Structure formats: structure tokens, C-alpha cells
Coordinates of C-alpha atoms in Angstrom, one line a residue:
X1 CA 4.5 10.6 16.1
X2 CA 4.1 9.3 12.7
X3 CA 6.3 6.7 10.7
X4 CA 6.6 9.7 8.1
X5 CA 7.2 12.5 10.7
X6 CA 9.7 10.7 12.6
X7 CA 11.9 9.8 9.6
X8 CA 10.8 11.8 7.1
X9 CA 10.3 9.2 4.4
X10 CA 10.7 10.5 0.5
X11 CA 7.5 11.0 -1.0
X12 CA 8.8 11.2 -4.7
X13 CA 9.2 7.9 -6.8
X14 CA 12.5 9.7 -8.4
X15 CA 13.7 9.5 -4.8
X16 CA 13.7 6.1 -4.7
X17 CA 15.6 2.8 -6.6
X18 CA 14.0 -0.8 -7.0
X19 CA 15.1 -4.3 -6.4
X20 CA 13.0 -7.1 -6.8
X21 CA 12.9 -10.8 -8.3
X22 CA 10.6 -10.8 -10.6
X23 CA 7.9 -12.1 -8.7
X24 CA 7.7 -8.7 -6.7
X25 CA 9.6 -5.5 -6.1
X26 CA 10.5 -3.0 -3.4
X27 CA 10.8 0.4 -3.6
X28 CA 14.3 1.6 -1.6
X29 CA 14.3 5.5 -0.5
X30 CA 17.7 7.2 -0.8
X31 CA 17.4 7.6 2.7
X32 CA 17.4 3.5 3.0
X33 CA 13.6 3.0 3.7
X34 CA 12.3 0.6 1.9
X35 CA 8.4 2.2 2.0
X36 CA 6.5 0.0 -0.5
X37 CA 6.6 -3.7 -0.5
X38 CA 3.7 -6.3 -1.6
X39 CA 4.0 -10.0 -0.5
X40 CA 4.4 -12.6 -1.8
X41 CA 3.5 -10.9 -5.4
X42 CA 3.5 -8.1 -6.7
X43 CA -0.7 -7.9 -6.7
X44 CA -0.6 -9.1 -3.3
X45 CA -1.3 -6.4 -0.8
X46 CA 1.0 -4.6 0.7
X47 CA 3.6 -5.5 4.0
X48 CA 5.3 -1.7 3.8
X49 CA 3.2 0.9 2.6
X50 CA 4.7 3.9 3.8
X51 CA 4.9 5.4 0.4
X52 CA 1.2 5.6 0.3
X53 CA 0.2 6.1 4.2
X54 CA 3.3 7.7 5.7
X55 CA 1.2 7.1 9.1
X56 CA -0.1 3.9 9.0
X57 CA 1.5 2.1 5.7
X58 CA 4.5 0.6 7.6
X59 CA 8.2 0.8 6.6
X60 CA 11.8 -1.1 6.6
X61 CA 14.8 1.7 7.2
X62 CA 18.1 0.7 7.3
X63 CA 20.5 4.0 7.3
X64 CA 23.9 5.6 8.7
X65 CA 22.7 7.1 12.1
X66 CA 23.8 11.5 12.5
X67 CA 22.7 14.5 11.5
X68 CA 20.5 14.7 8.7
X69 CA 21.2 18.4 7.8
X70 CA 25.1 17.4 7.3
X71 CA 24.7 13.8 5.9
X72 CA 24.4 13.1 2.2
X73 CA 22.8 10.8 0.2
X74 CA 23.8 8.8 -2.8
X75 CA 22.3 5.9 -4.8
X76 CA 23.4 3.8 -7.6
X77 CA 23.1 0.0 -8.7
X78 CA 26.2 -2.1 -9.3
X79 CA 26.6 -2.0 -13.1
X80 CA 24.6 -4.4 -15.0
X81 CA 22.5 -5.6 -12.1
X82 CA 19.5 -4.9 -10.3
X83 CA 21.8 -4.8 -7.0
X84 CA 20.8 -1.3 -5.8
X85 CA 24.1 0.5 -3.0
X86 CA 22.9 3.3 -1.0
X87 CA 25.5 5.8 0.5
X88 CA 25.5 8.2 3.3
X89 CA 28.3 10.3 3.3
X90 CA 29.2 13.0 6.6
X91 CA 32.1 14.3 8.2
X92 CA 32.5 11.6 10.1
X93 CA 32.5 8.7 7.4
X94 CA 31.0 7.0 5.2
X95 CA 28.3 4.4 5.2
X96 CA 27.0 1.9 2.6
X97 CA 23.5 0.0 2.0
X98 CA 23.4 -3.2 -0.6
X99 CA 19.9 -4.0 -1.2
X100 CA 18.6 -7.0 -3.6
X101 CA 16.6 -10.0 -3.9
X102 CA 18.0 -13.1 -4.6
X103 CA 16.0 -14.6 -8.0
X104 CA 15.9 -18.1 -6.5
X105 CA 12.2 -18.2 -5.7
X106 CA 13.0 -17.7 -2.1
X107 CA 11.3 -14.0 -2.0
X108 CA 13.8 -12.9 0.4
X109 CA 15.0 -9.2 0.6
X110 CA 18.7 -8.9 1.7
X111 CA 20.0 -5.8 3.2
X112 CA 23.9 -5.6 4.0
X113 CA 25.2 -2.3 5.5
X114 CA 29.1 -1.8 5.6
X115 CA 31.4 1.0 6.9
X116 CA 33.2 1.9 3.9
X117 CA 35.5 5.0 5.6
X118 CA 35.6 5.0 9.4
X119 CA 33.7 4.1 12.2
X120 CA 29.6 4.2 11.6
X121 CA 26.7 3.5 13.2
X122 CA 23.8 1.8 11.1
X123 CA 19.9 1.8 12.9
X124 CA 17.3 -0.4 11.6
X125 CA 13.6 0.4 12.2
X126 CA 10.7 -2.3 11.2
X127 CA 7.4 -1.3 11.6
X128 CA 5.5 -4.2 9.4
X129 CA 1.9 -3.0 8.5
X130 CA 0.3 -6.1 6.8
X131 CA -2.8 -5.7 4.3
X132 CA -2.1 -1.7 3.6
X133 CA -1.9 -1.3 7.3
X134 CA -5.3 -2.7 7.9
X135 CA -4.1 -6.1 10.1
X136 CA -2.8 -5.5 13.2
X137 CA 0.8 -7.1 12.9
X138 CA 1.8 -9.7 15.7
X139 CA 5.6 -9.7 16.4
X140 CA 7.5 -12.1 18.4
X141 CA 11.4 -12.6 19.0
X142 CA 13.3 -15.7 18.3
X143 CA 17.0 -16.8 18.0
X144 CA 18.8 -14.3 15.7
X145 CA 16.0 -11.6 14.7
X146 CA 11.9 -12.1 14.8
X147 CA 8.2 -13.5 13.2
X148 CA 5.7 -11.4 12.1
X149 CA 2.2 -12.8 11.8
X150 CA -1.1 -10.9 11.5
X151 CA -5.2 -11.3 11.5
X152 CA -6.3 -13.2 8.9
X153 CA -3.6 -15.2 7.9
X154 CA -1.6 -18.5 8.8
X155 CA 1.2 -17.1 7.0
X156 CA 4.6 -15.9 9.1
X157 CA 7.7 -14.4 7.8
X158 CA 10.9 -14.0 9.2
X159 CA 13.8 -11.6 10.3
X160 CA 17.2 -12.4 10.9
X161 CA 19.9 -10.1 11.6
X162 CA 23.0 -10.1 13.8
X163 CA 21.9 -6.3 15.5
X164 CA 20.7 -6.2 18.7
X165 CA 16.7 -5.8 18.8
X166 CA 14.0 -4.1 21.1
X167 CA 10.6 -5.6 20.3
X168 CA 8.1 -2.2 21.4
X169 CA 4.6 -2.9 20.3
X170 CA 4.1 -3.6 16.5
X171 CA 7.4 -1.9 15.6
X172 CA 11.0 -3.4 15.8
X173 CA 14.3 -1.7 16.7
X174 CA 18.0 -2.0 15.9
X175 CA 21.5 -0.2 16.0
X176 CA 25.0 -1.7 14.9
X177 CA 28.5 0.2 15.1
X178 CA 30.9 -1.2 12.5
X179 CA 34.5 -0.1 12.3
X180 CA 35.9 0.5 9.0
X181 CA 35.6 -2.6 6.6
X182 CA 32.7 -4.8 8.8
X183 CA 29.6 -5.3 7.7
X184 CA 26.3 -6.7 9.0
X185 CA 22.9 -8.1 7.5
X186 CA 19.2 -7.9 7.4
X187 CA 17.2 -10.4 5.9
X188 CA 13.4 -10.6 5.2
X189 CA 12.6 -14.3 5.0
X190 CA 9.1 -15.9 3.9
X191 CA 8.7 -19.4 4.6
X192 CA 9.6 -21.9 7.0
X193 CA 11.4 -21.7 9.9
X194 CA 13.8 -24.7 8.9
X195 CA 15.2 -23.3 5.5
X196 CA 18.9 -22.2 5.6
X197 CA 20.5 -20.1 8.5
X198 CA 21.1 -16.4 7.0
X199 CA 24.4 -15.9 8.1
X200 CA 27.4 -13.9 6.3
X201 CA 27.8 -17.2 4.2
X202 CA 24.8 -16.7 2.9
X203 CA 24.5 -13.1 2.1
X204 CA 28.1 -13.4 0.4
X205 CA 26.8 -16.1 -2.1
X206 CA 23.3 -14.7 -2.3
X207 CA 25.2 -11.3 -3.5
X208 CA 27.2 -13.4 -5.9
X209 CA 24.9 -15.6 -7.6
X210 CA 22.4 -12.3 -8.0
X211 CA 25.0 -10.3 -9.5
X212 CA 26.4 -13.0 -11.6
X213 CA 22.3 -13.7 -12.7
X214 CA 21.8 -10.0 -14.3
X215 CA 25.1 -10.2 -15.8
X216 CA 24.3 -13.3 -17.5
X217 CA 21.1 -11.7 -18.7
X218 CA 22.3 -8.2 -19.7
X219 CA 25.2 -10.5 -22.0
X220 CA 22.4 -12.2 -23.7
X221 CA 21.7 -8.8 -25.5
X222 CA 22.5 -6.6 -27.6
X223 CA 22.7 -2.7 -27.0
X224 CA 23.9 0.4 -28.8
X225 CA 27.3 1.6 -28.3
X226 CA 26.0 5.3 -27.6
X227 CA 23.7 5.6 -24.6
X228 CA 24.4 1.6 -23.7
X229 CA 24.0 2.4 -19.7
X230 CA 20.8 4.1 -20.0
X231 CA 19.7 1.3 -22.6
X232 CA 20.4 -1.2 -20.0
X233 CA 18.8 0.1 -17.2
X234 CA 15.7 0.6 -18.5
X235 CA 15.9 -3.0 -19.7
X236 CA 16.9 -4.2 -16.4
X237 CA 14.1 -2.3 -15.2
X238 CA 11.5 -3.6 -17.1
X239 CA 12.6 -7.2 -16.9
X240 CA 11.8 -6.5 -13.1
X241 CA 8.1 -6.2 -13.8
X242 CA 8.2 -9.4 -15.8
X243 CA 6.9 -12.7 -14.4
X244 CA 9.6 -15.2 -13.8
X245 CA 6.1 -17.2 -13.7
X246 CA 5.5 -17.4 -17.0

């Protein structure tokens, strides 16, 4: 079965939101898959793809567990920031997303999922597809989450998380319940193996410094009164596919 037939992955760009760090981006479904990814930049090729290749692009879902025919979707970015929230609302509670990318230089992605009424249980799927899904991926666990490495490359990124994994084949598997309140993280790490622990320290103050970051930039301009939302997003949008670079 198919990445796409199994989860059903959005196929519309309207259906999706975009967090990034000006080096690259990531597209976020509203059903919390992040299906299009390029690293380290935003011309490199591709590590999630699914957008493209529901089959064989690769994908990074992070979403309330249930029944999709009663569960709801809702997505929105804290104001003033490229800090993109994902809800799924059902009978049975309600369940919450934060995506972002800290603009540090670090290229990491940071997902955070919180129960924000009742008890609710979050799965995380992983299925890294390298190069547009043309390098086989080669997955291996390690203390707190796992590498991925493929054909081709000396290069191996990381993922920490506090879920508990199952490694099966070249895709990754995770589930969480979290009463009311708790929360719990995903990170996608580049880099070495000896850069900080990402623990809830570090999500709390990556979450900080990023939100305080676009605030800092959106007060450095100057918008209409009338329409001043709409304004800013599309200039917090467009700053995203600027090079921090240059």
C-alpha cells in the first residue's frame, strides 16, 4: 500500500502551510504531513517528496490518531510568525501540532504535539525518501530517536523524539498518548551527533527565540491599518523564500 493510499496525503498546495528558515522550507498538510522537504537548501533535492510521488516521494506525519470521517482539521500560524499550529478536533478531544524551524542556521525542523482538551493519542510515521525517492534510505536506531543515511552521500541526519519507535524497513514508526496539557517532540536534526540534546528545554527556547525572531521582523515595518493581517502574511511569506545567505 502506498504512502498516499494509506494516509491519504493532500494533493492541493491550498491544503497545506509552510515553515521554513530561510535557507529552505517545508510544506505541512492540514492533516500534519509534512510531504515536501529539500535538504539542506531549498535547490537541494528532495528528503520528503510525497507531494509530488505520493508512492515513492517519502513523507513526515505527525497527527491526532481516530476516525478520519469524524475528526476535523484546522490550521493557522501564531500571529506575526512563521510558527505554523495544526488542530484536529473530534468528539473525543482535541489535539494540537506546532511546526517551525528555528532561524539559527541549525536547519532543524521542530514538531511539538500537545493535548489541548482531553486525553489524545498522536502517531508519527517517517518514511525518508532521499534524492526524490531515488536513494535507498538506510535507517538505524540510537539513544532517543534514529540516523538516516543513503547511497551516495556521507551525509546523516538525525531524529530525536521521546515516542516509542519501531524501525520496519526504510520507514519509521511512533505513537504517544498525552493527557490533557502534556506535550511531546519531534525533531529533524542535520549535523553532528554531538550538537545539543533536543530535549523539552530545547524546544521551549527554540519556540521562543523563533517567535520572538518574526516578531522582531514584522515590527521593523510598516503596514496598512486595513487588511494589516493579510499584508503581513504575505510578507512573512515571501521573506521565507529569501536567502538568509545573502
Amino acid at each position: 500500500m502506498s504512502s498516499k493510499q494509506a494516509f491519504d496525503i493532500p494533493s492541493r498546495i491550498a491544503d497545506h502551510g509552510v515553515i521554513g528558515d530561510m535557507r529552505t522550507l517545508a510544506l505541512v498538510a492540514i492533516d500534519g504531513t509534512i510531504d515536501f522537504f529539500c535538504h539542506p537548501s531549498i535547490d537541494s533535492p528532495t528528503l520528503f517528496a510525497g507531494l509530488l510521488d505520493p508512492k515513492n516521494g517519502g513523507f513526515f506525519r505527525l497527527a491526532a490518531s481516530g476516525g478520519k470521517e469524524e475528526r476535523k482539521h484546522r490550521q493557522m500560524y501564531l500571529p506575526d510568525t512563521n510558527i505554523l499550529i495544526t488542530r484536529f478536533l473530534d468528539n473525543d478531544g482535541i489535539g494540537e501540532v506546532c511546526d517551525f524551524m528555528p532561524v539559527d542556521g541549525s536547519g532543524r525542523i521542530v514538531r511539538r504535539a500537545k493535548a489541548i482538551m482531553g486525553a489524545v493519542t498522536f502517531e508519527l510515521t517517517i518514511a525518508p525518501r532521499p534524492d526524490y525517492g531515488r536513494r535507498p534510505p538506510v535507517i538505524q536506531s540510537i539513544e532517543g530517536g534514529f540516523t538516516v543515511g543513503w547511497e551516495g552521500s556521507n551525509e546523516i541526519v538525525y531524529f530525536y523524539t521521546e515516542m516509542l519507535l519501531e524501525i520496519d524497513g526504510e520507514t519509521v514508526h511512533g505513537t504517544a498518548r498525552l493527557a490533557e496539557g502534556e506535550t511531546c517532540h519531534v525533531a529533524f536534526c542535520p549535523g553532528r551527533k554531538d550538537q545539543p540534546t533536543v530535549d523539552d528545554r530545547y524546544v521551549a527556547k527554540a519556540s521562543s527565540r523563533t517567535r520572538d525572531y518574526w516578531h522582531e521582523w514584522v515590527q521593523s515595518g510598516t503596514y496598512p491599518t486595513f487588511w494589516r493581517d493579510l499584508v503581513v502574511r504575505s510578507a512573512l511569506t515571501l521573506k521565507l523564500l529569501t536567502s538568509s545567505e545573502y
